[in-house]
Short mmCIF file of C-alpha atoms in Angstrom, two decimals:
data_model
loop_
_atom_site.label_atom_id
_atom_site.label_comp_id
_atom_site.label_asym_id
_atom_site.label_seq_id
_atom_site.Cartn_x
_atom_site.Cartn_y
_atom_site.Cartn_z
CA MET A 1 71.97 -41.99 4.24
CA PHE A 2 73.30 -45.52 3.76
CA SER A 3 75.16 -44.56 0.58
CA ASP A 4 76.84 -41.65 2.37
CA LEU A 5 77.81 -43.88 5.28
CA TRP A 6 79.24 -46.55 2.99
CA ALA A 7 81.14 -43.93 0.99
CA SER A 8 82.66 -42.70 4.25
CA ILE A 9 83.70 -46.24 5.27
CA LYS A 10 85.24 -46.88 1.84
CA SER A 11 87.22 -43.66 1.85
CA THR A 12 88.70 -44.13 5.33
CA SER A 13 91.93 -46.07 5.83
CA THR A 14 91.90 -46.78 9.58
CA PRO A 15 92.15 -50.41 10.83
CA VAL A 16 88.58 -50.24 12.09
CA SER A 17 87.23 -49.05 8.76
CA SER A 18 89.22 -51.73 6.94
CA MET A 19 87.70 -54.39 9.18
CA LEU A 20 84.19 -53.01 8.65
CA ARG A 21 84.73 -52.90 4.90
CA THR A 22 85.91 -56.54 4.87
CA LEU A 23 82.93 -57.67 6.94
CA TYR A 24 80.51 -55.77 4.72
CA LEU A 25 81.85 -57.25 1.49
CA GLU A 26 81.54 -60.80 2.83
CA MET A 27 77.85 -60.40 3.70
CA ASP A 28 74.87 -61.23 1.48
CA PRO A 29 72.66 -58.27 0.39
CA SER A 30 70.05 -58.71 3.13
CA MET A 31 72.72 -58.78 5.82
CA GLN A 32 74.43 -55.75 4.29
CA ALA A 33 71.24 -53.70 4.74
CA LEU A 34 70.92 -54.86 8.35
CA PHE A 35 74.61 -54.11 8.95
CA LEU A 36 74.29 -50.54 7.64
CA THR A 37 71.16 -50.02 9.73
CA LEU A 38 73.05 -51.10 12.84
CA ILE A 39 76.04 -48.90 12.04
CA THR A 40 73.74 -45.93 11.40
CA LEU A 41 72.00 -46.49 14.74
CA ILE A 42 75.34 -46.66 16.58
CA ALA A 43 76.57 -43.51 14.81
CA SER A 44 73.36 -41.67 15.68
CA LEU A 45 73.58 -42.67 19.35
CA TYR A 46 77.21 -41.55 19.42
CA VAL A 47 76.31 -38.19 17.92
CA LEU A 48 73.45 -37.73 20.41
CA CYS A 49 75.69 -38.57 23.37
CA LYS A 50 78.38 -36.21 22.09
CA ARG A 51 75.81 -33.44 21.69
CA LYS A 52 74.48 -33.93 25.21
CA THR A 53 78.02 -33.71 26.56
CA LEU A 54 78.70 -30.54 24.57
CA VAL A 55 75.41 -28.91 25.51
CA GLY A 56 76.07 -29.74 29.15
CA THR A 57 79.46 -28.04 29.19
CA LYS A 58 78.63 -24.85 27.28
CA ALA A 59 76.17 -22.05 28.03
CA LEU A 60 74.54 -22.48 24.64
CA PRO A 61 71.55 -20.44 23.52
CA PRO A 62 68.20 -22.30 23.47
CA GLY A 63 67.55 -24.70 20.63
CA THR A 64 67.60 -28.26 19.40
CA PHE A 65 69.77 -30.22 16.98
CA GLY A 66 66.72 -31.94 15.47
CA TRP A 67 67.05 -35.35 13.91
CA PRO A 68 70.35 -37.27 14.06
CA LEU A 69 72.67 -36.51 11.14
CA VAL A 70 70.21 -34.37 9.12
CA GLY A 71 69.25 -32.02 11.97
CA GLU A 72 66.77 -29.36 10.84
CA THR A 73 68.16 -29.04 7.33
CA PHE A 74 64.92 -29.93 5.58
CA GLN A 75 62.86 -27.50 7.69
CA PHE A 76 65.39 -24.79 6.84
CA LEU A 77 65.56 -25.50 3.11
CA PHE A 78 61.98 -26.38 2.26
CA ASN A 79 59.87 -24.27 4.61
CA ASN A 80 59.49 -20.54 4.18
CA VAL A 81 62.58 -19.04 5.81
CA ASP A 82 60.50 -16.41 7.62
CA HIS A 83 58.35 -19.18 9.06
CA PHE A 84 61.43 -21.17 10.10
CA LEU A 85 62.78 -18.18 12.03
CA GLN A 86 59.51 -16.94 13.50
CA VAL A 87 58.50 -20.34 14.86
CA ARG A 88 61.80 -20.68 16.71
CA HIS A 89 61.89 -17.08 17.89
CA LYS A 90 58.48 -17.60 19.46
CA LYS A 91 59.37 -21.02 20.86
CA TYR A 92 62.62 -19.91 22.48
CA SER A 93 61.67 -16.26 23.17
CA SER A 94 65.00 -15.33 21.63
CA GLU A 95 66.40 -14.12 18.30
CA THR A 96 69.38 -16.39 18.96
CA PHE A 97 69.08 -20.18 18.92
CA TYR A 98 71.08 -23.24 17.97
CA THR A 99 70.19 -25.93 15.45
CA ASN A 100 71.81 -28.31 12.95
CA ILE A 101 71.94 -27.22 9.31
CA MET A 102 73.73 -29.23 6.63
CA GLY A 103 75.09 -31.57 9.31
CA GLU A 104 76.78 -28.68 11.12
CA PRO A 105 76.02 -27.44 14.66
CA THR A 106 74.83 -23.92 13.93
CA VAL A 107 73.83 -20.86 15.92
CA VAL A 108 71.30 -18.65 14.14
CA LEU A 109 71.76 -14.93 14.75
CA CYS A 110 69.41 -12.16 13.67
CA GLY A 111 68.48 -8.65 14.71
CA PRO A 112 70.36 -5.33 14.73
CA GLY A 113 72.71 -6.48 17.49
CA ALA A 114 73.59 -9.62 15.57
CA ASN A 115 74.08 -7.68 12.34
CA LYS A 116 76.51 -5.32 14.05
CA PHE A 117 78.28 -8.12 15.92
CA VAL A 118 78.96 -10.30 12.88
CA SER A 119 79.83 -7.48 10.48
CA THR A 120 82.28 -5.81 12.88
CA ASN A 121 84.03 -9.02 13.91
CA GLU A 122 85.00 -10.40 10.51
CA SER A 123 88.41 -12.12 10.77
CA LYS A 124 88.54 -11.37 14.51
CA LEU A 125 85.91 -13.70 15.94
CA VAL A 126 84.29 -15.12 12.81
CA LYS A 127 85.33 -16.07 9.32
CA VAL A 128 83.37 -16.80 6.18
CA TRP A 129 82.16 -20.38 5.76
CA TYR A 130 80.82 -21.85 2.54
CA MET A 131 78.24 -24.59 2.21
CA LYS A 132 79.16 -27.70 0.26
CA THR A 133 77.08 -26.49 -2.68
CA GLN A 134 79.01 -23.21 -2.85
CA ARG A 135 82.35 -24.98 -2.55
CA ARG A 136 81.50 -27.34 -5.37
CA PHE A 137 79.90 -24.80 -7.71
CA PHE A 138 82.65 -22.17 -7.31
CA ASP A 139 85.53 -24.58 -6.75
CA ILE A 140 86.34 -23.23 -3.29
CA PRO A 141 88.73 -25.32 -1.14
CA GLU A 142 87.15 -26.53 2.09
CA HIS A 143 90.18 -25.32 4.04
CA THR A 144 91.92 -22.28 2.59
CA HIS A 145 95.69 -21.99 2.84
CA ALA A 146 98.12 -19.13 2.42
CA ALA A 147 98.90 -18.32 -1.18
CA LYS A 148 102.16 -19.43 -2.66
CA PRO A 149 104.54 -16.67 -3.83
CA LYS A 150 103.63 -17.06 -7.48
CA GLN A 151 99.93 -16.71 -6.62
CA GLN A 152 100.13 -13.37 -4.83
CA GLY A 153 98.56 -11.73 -7.87
CA VAL A 154 95.31 -13.55 -7.23
CA SER A 155 94.07 -10.64 -5.14
CA SER A 156 94.41 -8.30 -8.09
CA ALA A 157 91.33 -9.81 -9.71
CA PRO A 158 88.82 -8.68 -7.07
CA VAL A 159 90.60 -5.33 -6.67
CA LYS A 160 90.22 -4.52 -10.34
CA ILE A 161 86.58 -5.57 -10.33
CA LEU A 162 85.71 -3.35 -7.37
CA GLY A 163 86.97 -0.29 -9.21
CA ILE A 164 84.49 -0.80 -12.02
CA LEU A 165 81.62 -1.53 -9.62
CA LYS A 166 81.99 1.83 -7.89
CA PRO A 167 79.57 4.60 -8.97
CA GLU A 168 82.09 6.47 -11.11
CA GLY A 169 83.07 3.25 -12.87
CA LEU A 170 79.43 2.31 -13.50
CA SER A 171 78.60 5.67 -15.02
CA SER A 172 81.63 5.85 -17.28
CA TYR A 173 81.77 2.23 -18.38
CA MET A 174 78.31 0.73 -17.96
CA GLY A 175 76.38 3.89 -18.77
CA SER A 176 77.66 3.88 -22.33
CA LYS A 177 76.04 0.53 -23.01
CA ILE A 178 73.06 0.15 -20.72
CA GLY A 179 70.94 2.65 -22.63
CA SER A 180 71.43 0.71 -25.85
CA ILE A 181 70.72 -2.64 -24.18
CA MET A 182 67.53 -1.34 -22.56
CA HIS A 183 66.34 0.34 -25.75
CA GLN A 184 66.75 -2.91 -27.70
CA HIS A 185 65.06 -4.85 -24.92
CA PHE A 186 61.96 -2.66 -24.86
CA MET A 187 61.75 -2.54 -28.65
CA SER A 188 61.91 -6.34 -28.88
CA HIS A 189 59.76 -7.38 -25.92
CA TRP A 190 57.46 -4.54 -24.83
CA GLU A 191 56.63 -2.21 -27.72
CA GLY A 192 53.34 -3.07 -29.43
CA LYS A 193 52.22 -5.41 -26.64
CA THR A 194 49.08 -5.01 -24.57
CA GLU A 195 49.89 -7.78 -22.09
CA VAL A 196 53.24 -9.22 -20.99
CA LYS A 197 54.61 -11.53 -18.33
CA VAL A 198 57.14 -9.46 -16.47
CA TYR A 199 59.38 -12.02 -14.77
CA PRO A 200 60.52 -13.87 -17.94
CA LEU A 201 61.20 -10.52 -19.63
CA VAL A 202 63.27 -8.99 -16.84
CA LYS A 203 65.21 -12.26 -16.57
CA ALA A 204 66.03 -12.01 -20.27
CA PHE A 205 67.10 -8.40 -19.77
CA SER A 206 69.31 -9.06 -16.74
CA LEU A 207 70.92 -12.03 -18.52
CA ARG A 208 71.77 -9.88 -21.53
CA LEU A 209 73.13 -7.23 -19.20
CA VAL A 210 75.42 -9.48 -17.12
CA CYS A 211 76.75 -11.27 -20.21
CA GLN A 212 77.58 -7.94 -21.82
CA PHE A 213 78.95 -6.29 -18.70
CA TYR A 214 81.02 -9.14 -17.29
CA LEU A 215 81.99 -11.05 -20.45
CA ASP A 216 81.47 -8.59 -23.34
CA LEU A 217 79.13 -11.05 -25.07
CA ASP A 218 76.69 -9.53 -27.58
CA GLN A 219 74.52 -12.62 -27.45
CA PRO A 220 73.49 -13.81 -23.96
CA LYS A 221 74.43 -17.28 -22.75
CA PHE A 222 73.82 -19.48 -19.73
CA ALA A 223 70.09 -18.70 -19.24
CA THR A 224 69.23 -22.15 -17.88
CA GLU A 225 72.64 -22.73 -16.30
CA LEU A 226 72.72 -19.52 -14.24
CA GLU A 227 69.21 -20.10 -12.92
CA SER A 228 69.98 -23.72 -12.02
CA MET A 229 73.15 -22.70 -10.21
CA TYR A 230 71.46 -19.86 -8.31
CA PHE A 231 68.63 -22.01 -6.94
CA GLY A 232 70.95 -24.96 -6.43
CA ILE A 233 73.03 -23.20 -3.77
CA TYR A 234 70.36 -23.81 -1.13
CA SER A 235 69.76 -27.46 -2.04
CA VAL A 236 70.53 -30.80 -0.44
CA PRO A 237 73.98 -31.74 -1.83
CA VAL A 238 72.99 -35.22 -2.99
CA ASN A 239 74.12 -35.88 -6.54
CA PHE A 240 71.52 -38.11 -8.14
CA PRO A 241 70.16 -37.62 -11.70
CA GLY A 242 67.47 -34.96 -11.94
CA SER A 243 68.03 -33.46 -8.50
CA THR A 244 68.36 -29.69 -8.05
CA TYR A 245 71.92 -30.16 -6.86
CA SER A 246 72.85 -32.39 -9.81
CA ARG A 247 71.50 -29.88 -12.33
CA ALA A 248 73.29 -27.02 -10.59
CA LEU A 249 76.56 -28.95 -10.47
CA LYS A 250 76.45 -29.58 -14.22
CA ALA A 251 75.46 -25.97 -14.86
CA ALA A 252 78.38 -24.60 -12.83
CA ALA A 253 80.84 -26.84 -14.69
CA ALA A 254 79.47 -25.71 -18.07
CA ILE A 255 79.62 -22.02 -17.12
CA ARG A 256 83.18 -22.33 -15.79
CA LYS A 257 84.36 -24.12 -18.92
CA GLU A 258 82.93 -21.46 -21.21
CA ILE A 259 84.28 -18.58 -19.13
CA GLN A 260 87.75 -20.10 -19.13
CA PHE A 261 87.55 -20.35 -22.91
CA ILE A 262 86.56 -16.67 -23.10
CA ILE A 263 89.42 -15.81 -20.73
CA LYS A 264 91.86 -17.49 -23.10
CA GLU A 265 90.48 -15.45 -25.98
CA LYS A 266 90.83 -12.20 -24.01
CA ILE A 267 94.39 -12.97 -22.92
CA ASP A 268 95.43 -13.87 -26.47
CA ALA A 269 93.87 -10.65 -27.79
CA LEU A 270 95.61 -8.54 -25.15
CA LYS A 271 98.96 -10.12 -25.97
CA LYS A 272 98.44 -9.19 -29.60
CA GLY A 273 97.79 -5.59 -28.63
CA GLN A 274 94.11 -5.69 -29.51
CA VAL A 275 91.59 -3.52 -27.68
CA VAL A 276 89.15 -5.69 -25.73
CA ASP A 277 86.16 -4.61 -23.70
CA GLY A 278 84.08 -5.90 -20.83
CA LEU A 279 84.80 -6.23 -17.14
CA LEU A 280 86.53 -9.54 -17.78
CA ALA A 281 89.07 -7.76 -19.97
CA HIS A 282 89.96 -5.47 -17.07
CA VAL A 283 90.53 -8.49 -14.84
CA VAL A 284 92.68 -10.52 -17.19
CA GLY A 285 94.60 -7.38 -18.07
CA ALA A 286 96.70 -8.14 -15.00
CA GLU A 287 98.46 -10.76 -17.12
CA GLN A 288 99.99 -8.04 -19.23
CA GLY A 289 101.61 -6.50 -16.18
CA GLY A 290 103.32 -9.77 -15.36
CA LYS A 291 100.99 -10.61 -12.48
CA TYR A 292 99.88 -14.17 -12.04
CA VAL A 293 96.07 -14.42 -12.04
CA PRO A 294 94.97 -18.05 -12.38
CA ARG A 295 92.18 -18.52 -14.88
CA LEU A 296 90.28 -20.63 -12.39
CA GLU A 297 90.38 -17.74 -9.92
CA ILE A 298 89.13 -15.31 -12.55
CA SER A 299 86.33 -17.61 -13.67
CA ASN A 300 85.21 -18.18 -10.08
CA VAL A 301 85.06 -14.42 -9.39
CA ILE A 302 83.08 -13.76 -12.57
CA MET A 303 80.74 -16.69 -11.85
CA GLY A 304 80.11 -15.35 -8.37
CA LEU A 305 79.29 -11.88 -9.65
CA MET A 306 76.97 -13.20 -12.35
CA ASN A 307 75.25 -15.44 -9.82
CA SER A 308 74.64 -12.57 -7.38
CA THR A 309 73.43 -10.20 -10.09
CA HIS A 310 71.29 -11.96 -12.71
CA ILE A 311 68.38 -13.55 -10.82
CA PRO A 312 68.34 -11.08 -7.87
CA ILE A 313 67.92 -8.09 -10.20
CA ALA A 314 65.19 -9.91 -12.14
CA ILE A 315 63.25 -10.82 -8.98
CA THR A 316 63.48 -7.29 -7.55
CA LEU A 317 62.40 -5.68 -10.83
CA ALA A 318 59.49 -8.09 -11.27
CA PHE A 319 58.00 -7.50 -7.82
CA MET A 320 58.71 -3.77 -8.00
CA ILE A 321 56.83 -3.47 -11.29
CA LYS A 322 53.96 -5.53 -9.88
CA ASN A 323 53.56 -3.29 -6.82
CA ILE A 324 53.81 -0.08 -8.81
CA GLY A 325 51.07 -1.42 -11.10
CA GLN A 326 48.82 -2.14 -8.14
CA ARG A 327 49.28 1.23 -6.45
CA PRO A 328 48.29 4.38 -8.43
CA ASP A 329 49.61 6.54 -5.59
CA ILE A 330 53.09 5.03 -5.95
CA TYR A 331 52.92 5.21 -9.75
CA HIS A 332 52.06 8.93 -9.75
CA LYS A 333 54.80 9.80 -7.23
CA ILE A 334 57.38 8.03 -9.40
CA ILE A 335 56.08 9.77 -12.55
CA SER A 336 56.40 13.12 -10.82
CA GLU A 337 59.92 12.39 -9.63
CA HIS A 338 61.10 11.33 -13.09
CA ALA A 339 59.51 14.27 -14.95
CA ASP A 340 62.45 16.67 -14.67
CA ILE A 341 64.97 13.92 -15.40
CA THR A 342 63.04 12.96 -18.53
CA LYS A 343 63.07 16.53 -19.84
CA SER A 344 66.85 16.79 -19.59
CA LYS A 345 67.91 13.20 -20.31
CA GLY A 346 65.18 11.74 -22.50
CA SER A 347 63.52 8.35 -22.06
CA SER A 348 66.03 6.10 -23.76
CA THR A 349 69.31 7.47 -22.43
CA ALA A 350 71.00 5.88 -19.43
CA LEU A 351 71.02 8.06 -16.35
CA ASP A 352 74.33 9.06 -14.80
CA TRP A 353 75.02 8.51 -11.10
CA ASP A 354 74.06 12.06 -10.10
CA SER A 355 70.63 11.55 -11.66
CA ILE A 356 70.29 8.16 -9.95
CA LEU A 357 70.87 9.80 -6.56
CA LYS A 358 68.11 12.37 -7.22
CA LEU A 359 65.48 9.65 -7.70
CA LYS A 360 65.13 9.01 -3.98
CA TYR A 361 61.50 7.87 -3.99
CA THR A 362 62.12 5.35 -6.78
CA TRP A 363 64.94 3.89 -4.71
CA ALA A 364 62.65 3.83 -1.66
CA VAL A 365 60.21 1.70 -3.69
CA ALA A 366 63.09 -0.61 -4.62
CA GLN A 367 64.18 -0.84 -0.97
CA GLU A 368 60.67 -1.73 0.17
CA THR A 369 60.53 -4.35 -2.58
CA MET A 370 63.77 -5.91 -1.34
CA ARG A 371 62.46 -5.88 2.22
CA LEU A 372 59.34 -7.88 1.32
CA TYR A 373 60.94 -10.02 -1.42
CA PRO A 374 64.56 -10.55 -0.33
CA THR A 375 66.94 -12.43 -2.61
CA ALA A 376 69.77 -12.87 -0.07
CA PRO A 377 68.29 -14.63 3.00
CA GLY A 378 71.52 -14.92 4.93
CA ALA A 379 75.16 -15.98 5.05
CA PHE A 380 77.25 -18.48 6.97
CA ARG A 381 80.20 -17.79 9.20
CA GLU A 382 82.39 -19.98 11.44
CA ALA A 383 83.47 -19.18 14.99
CA ILE A 384 87.26 -18.77 15.08
CA THR A 385 87.27 -19.09 18.86
CA ASP A 386 84.75 -19.58 21.65
CA ILE A 387 82.48 -16.55 21.40
CA THR A 388 80.40 -14.98 24.11
CA TYR A 389 77.30 -13.33 22.67
CA GLU A 390 74.42 -12.00 24.78
CA GLY A 391 75.45 -14.27 27.65
CA PHE A 392 75.56 -17.38 25.44
CA THR A 393 78.58 -19.33 24.21
CA ILE A 394 79.14 -20.10 20.54
CA PRO A 395 81.80 -22.85 20.60
CA LYS A 396 84.87 -22.61 18.39
CA GLY A 397 84.31 -24.32 15.05
CA TRP A 398 80.52 -24.00 15.18
CA LYS A 399 78.81 -22.43 12.22
CA ILE A 400 76.82 -19.22 12.45
CA TYR A 401 73.84 -18.58 10.19
CA TRP A 402 73.66 -14.80 9.93
CA SER A 403 70.07 -14.07 8.98
CA LEU A 404 70.11 -10.88 6.93
CA ILE A 405 66.31 -10.85 6.69
CA GLY A 406 65.44 -11.96 10.22
CA ILE A 407 63.81 -8.63 11.11
CA ASN A 408 62.42 -7.62 7.70
CA LYS A 409 58.90 -8.45 8.88
CA ASN A 410 59.35 -7.71 12.56
CA PRO A 411 56.71 -5.12 13.61
CA ASN A 412 59.09 -3.73 16.23
CA TYR A 413 61.23 -2.38 13.39
CA PHE A 414 58.72 -2.21 10.50
CA PRO A 415 55.15 -1.41 11.61
CA GLU A 416 52.50 -3.30 9.62
CA PRO A 417 55.30 -5.35 8.08
CA GLU A 418 53.18 -7.10 5.45
CA SER A 419 52.05 -3.85 3.82
CA PHE A 420 53.97 -2.36 0.89
CA ASP A 421 54.95 1.10 2.15
CA PRO A 422 57.91 2.85 0.47
CA SER A 423 57.58 5.78 2.88
CA ARG A 424 59.52 3.66 5.39
CA PHE A 425 62.63 4.57 3.43
CA GLU A 426 61.81 8.22 2.71
CA GLY A 427 63.46 11.16 4.37
CA HIS A 428 64.99 9.29 7.29
CA PHE A 429 67.26 6.42 8.07
CA HIS A 430 66.40 3.41 10.13
CA ALA A 431 68.38 2.59 13.20
CA PRO A 432 71.79 1.19 12.23
CA TYR A 433 71.91 -2.47 11.22
CA THR A 434 68.13 -2.94 10.99
CA TRP A 435 67.96 -3.35 7.20
CA ILE A 436 70.98 -4.78 5.38
CA PRO A 437 69.96 -6.38 2.04
CA PHE A 438 73.57 -6.19 0.83
CA GLY A 439 75.14 -7.31 4.09
CA ALA A 440 77.38 -5.10 6.17
CA GLY A 441 81.02 -4.73 7.10
CA PRO A 442 84.09 -5.60 5.00
CA ARG A 443 82.29 -8.42 3.16
CA SER A 444 79.21 -6.45 2.13
CA CYS A 445 78.08 -7.02 -1.45
CA PRO A 446 80.33 -5.12 -3.90
CA GLY A 447 77.47 -4.98 -6.41
CA LYS A 448 75.05 -2.86 -4.38
CA ASP A 449 75.69 0.29 -6.45
CA CYS A 450 75.42 -1.73 -9.65
CA THR A 451 72.02 -3.04 -8.52
CA ARG A 452 70.77 0.47 -7.82
CA PHE A 453 72.14 1.74 -11.13
CA VAL A 454 70.43 -0.97 -13.18
CA ILE A 455 67.07 -1.04 -11.36
CA ILE A 456 66.50 2.72 -11.44
CA ASN A 457 67.58 3.00 -15.07
CA PHE A 458 65.15 0.23 -16.04
CA ILE A 459 62.25 1.78 -14.13
CA HIS A 460 63.09 5.19 -15.62
CA ILE A 461 62.65 3.95 -19.19
CA LEU A 462 59.61 1.82 -18.33
CA ILE A 463 57.79 4.62 -16.51
CA THR A 464 58.29 7.04 -19.41
CA LYS A 465 56.91 4.58 -21.97
CA PHE A 466 54.02 2.80 -20.24
CA LYS A 467 51.37 2.80 -17.61
CA TRP A 468 50.33 -0.64 -16.38
CA GLU A 469 48.38 -2.68 -13.88
CA ALA A 470 48.78 -6.19 -12.54
CA ILE A 471 46.24 -8.62 -13.97
CA PHE A 472 46.41 -11.03 -11.03
CA PRO A 473 47.14 -8.97 -7.90
CA ASP A 474 46.92 -12.02 -5.63
CA GLU A 475 49.32 -14.19 -7.64
CA LYS A 476 51.02 -16.78 -5.46
CA ILE A 477 54.69 -16.64 -4.58
CA SER A 478 56.73 -19.84 -4.79
CA GLY A 479 60.12 -20.62 -3.31
CA SER A 480 61.10 -21.12 0.31
CA LEU A 481 64.37 -19.22 0.72
CA VAL A 482 64.04 -16.92 -2.30
CA PRO A 483 60.61 -15.62 -3.44
CA VAL A 484 59.65 -16.23 -7.08
CA PRO A 485 56.42 -15.13 -8.80
CA ALA A 486 54.59 -18.41 -9.44
CA GLU A 487 52.91 -17.29 -12.68
CA GLY A 488 55.43 -14.75 -13.94
CA ILE A 489 53.42 -11.55 -13.05
CA SER A 490 51.13 -10.70 -15.94
CA ILE A 491 50.46 -7.01 -16.48
CA ARG A 492 48.29 -5.00 -18.86
CA LEU A 493 50.21 -2.28 -20.73
CA HIS A 494 49.03 1.16 -21.82
CA HIS A 495 51.40 2.99 -24.16
CA LEU A 496 52.01 6.66 -23.35
#
C-alpha cells in the first residue's frame, strides 16, 4: 500500500505533491514510515467521507465498500465466487448489491433480468471495461480513442476471424485437421494405457489444437505461458517477483513477442506469393489488400482467442470425462447416440457440423458440465450514464460486475443444483437469459461454436475407443474463480 501511495506521489506534478515529495525526501527512514502512515490514514478518511456523501445522494442498491482502498477485492478473488455471491445475496436479500473490487466502486448484477439488461444495453447504457490485468496483458489502452484514418483497417482483423469461427468455417477449415490432431493425440497419450490423468492430457491436446488452428504451428508452444496468463487475469496487480501477476505479465510479453515474429513470417510469405495456412494467415492477409492492420492489434486478438480457448476447453473436457466415468447411465446414453454416427463416419474422422448438431445429448452433458464447472465467471462493464435498474441507481462511471454464473446453482432455476443432471438441457430450453456460459448480446463469445465443435469431436473419438471410470470420485476442486481438478482426474481405461 505504501509503495503504491509513494509511486502516486512521485508521478504527480501538482504543487502539493511536490511539497510532499520534498518533505518525504528530507525525513529519516523512521519518520518516512510514520509520514506514509499518516498520509494513508488521511486518504482513507477522505475516501470514506466521499463514499458517505455519494451513498447519501444516490438510491444505491444495498451493499458495502469494505475496507478503505482495497474494498472487498480479496474476498472476491480468493474466496469461491459462488460463496462470495451467495453470502451477499442472503445478507442483502437481493441479487443486486454494491461493493468495491480492484479499487473501483462496483455494482454486482446477476439473474435473468440482469443478463438481459446488460446484454441489450451494450454501447447504450454500458460499455466494456477491462481490469488492469487485462489491459496490461493484452496491451489495451485504459481510455480508448477514435481510430486515426490510417488505422481504419484494424476492424478487419476481428471480422476475418469471425468468418472462420462460424460453423461452416469450422467444418471446412478446422475439420480437415482436427481428426489428424486427435488421432495423433490418442495414439501418443491414451493407447496402451490402463490409467491416465485426464487434465494434463486434455491440456496438452487443447494446446496443440490452438497452436495449430490460430498460428499454424506443428509443434505446440506457450504451455506454461498461456496457463500463467489465464489464471493471472483474476489476480492482484502487484508486480513483485514470484507473484501470480508477475508471472502472467512476463508470460503475456513472451507470447506477444513470439506471435509478432510469426506475423512477420506470414506477411513476408504472403508478399512472396507463398501459400500459408492457419487462422493467423487469414488475418494478416488483409495486408495484401492494402489495408493497415497493426501487428500489435493482430497479436492481441490472437492472444485473446488463445486465452479464451485453451484452458477453458481443457477444464470442460476434464470434468465432462470425469462425470461420464462416474455415471454408467450417462455413458450408455452417449454410446447409443454416437452409434449411428460411428457407422457412417468412423472413430477417427472429424465430424462435420451437421453430425455435431445431431449429438444433442452429448452437448447436454457438456452444458451441464459448464454449469457446474464454469470457466467464465463474469465480465466487467462501466456505466456510461446514471442508470436506473430495479429502482436503484448505478452512478455514471461506476463499474458493473456482470455475473454470468450467478444463478448456475440457484434452485429456483436449476432444481437440486449440485447434482449432475444433463436432462436439464434435453428437449426444452430454459427461460431466456438463465444460462449464458458464452455471454449474450453483441459481445457474446465468438468461439462458442468452436468450443462445441472441439468438445463433441473429442468425446466422439474417446467414447468409441474406451470405457472408463474415475478412480477418485471425490477428488477435490481447487481454484476460487475458475474450478481446477486438484489431482488431475485419474481414470481407469478399458479398451474397446
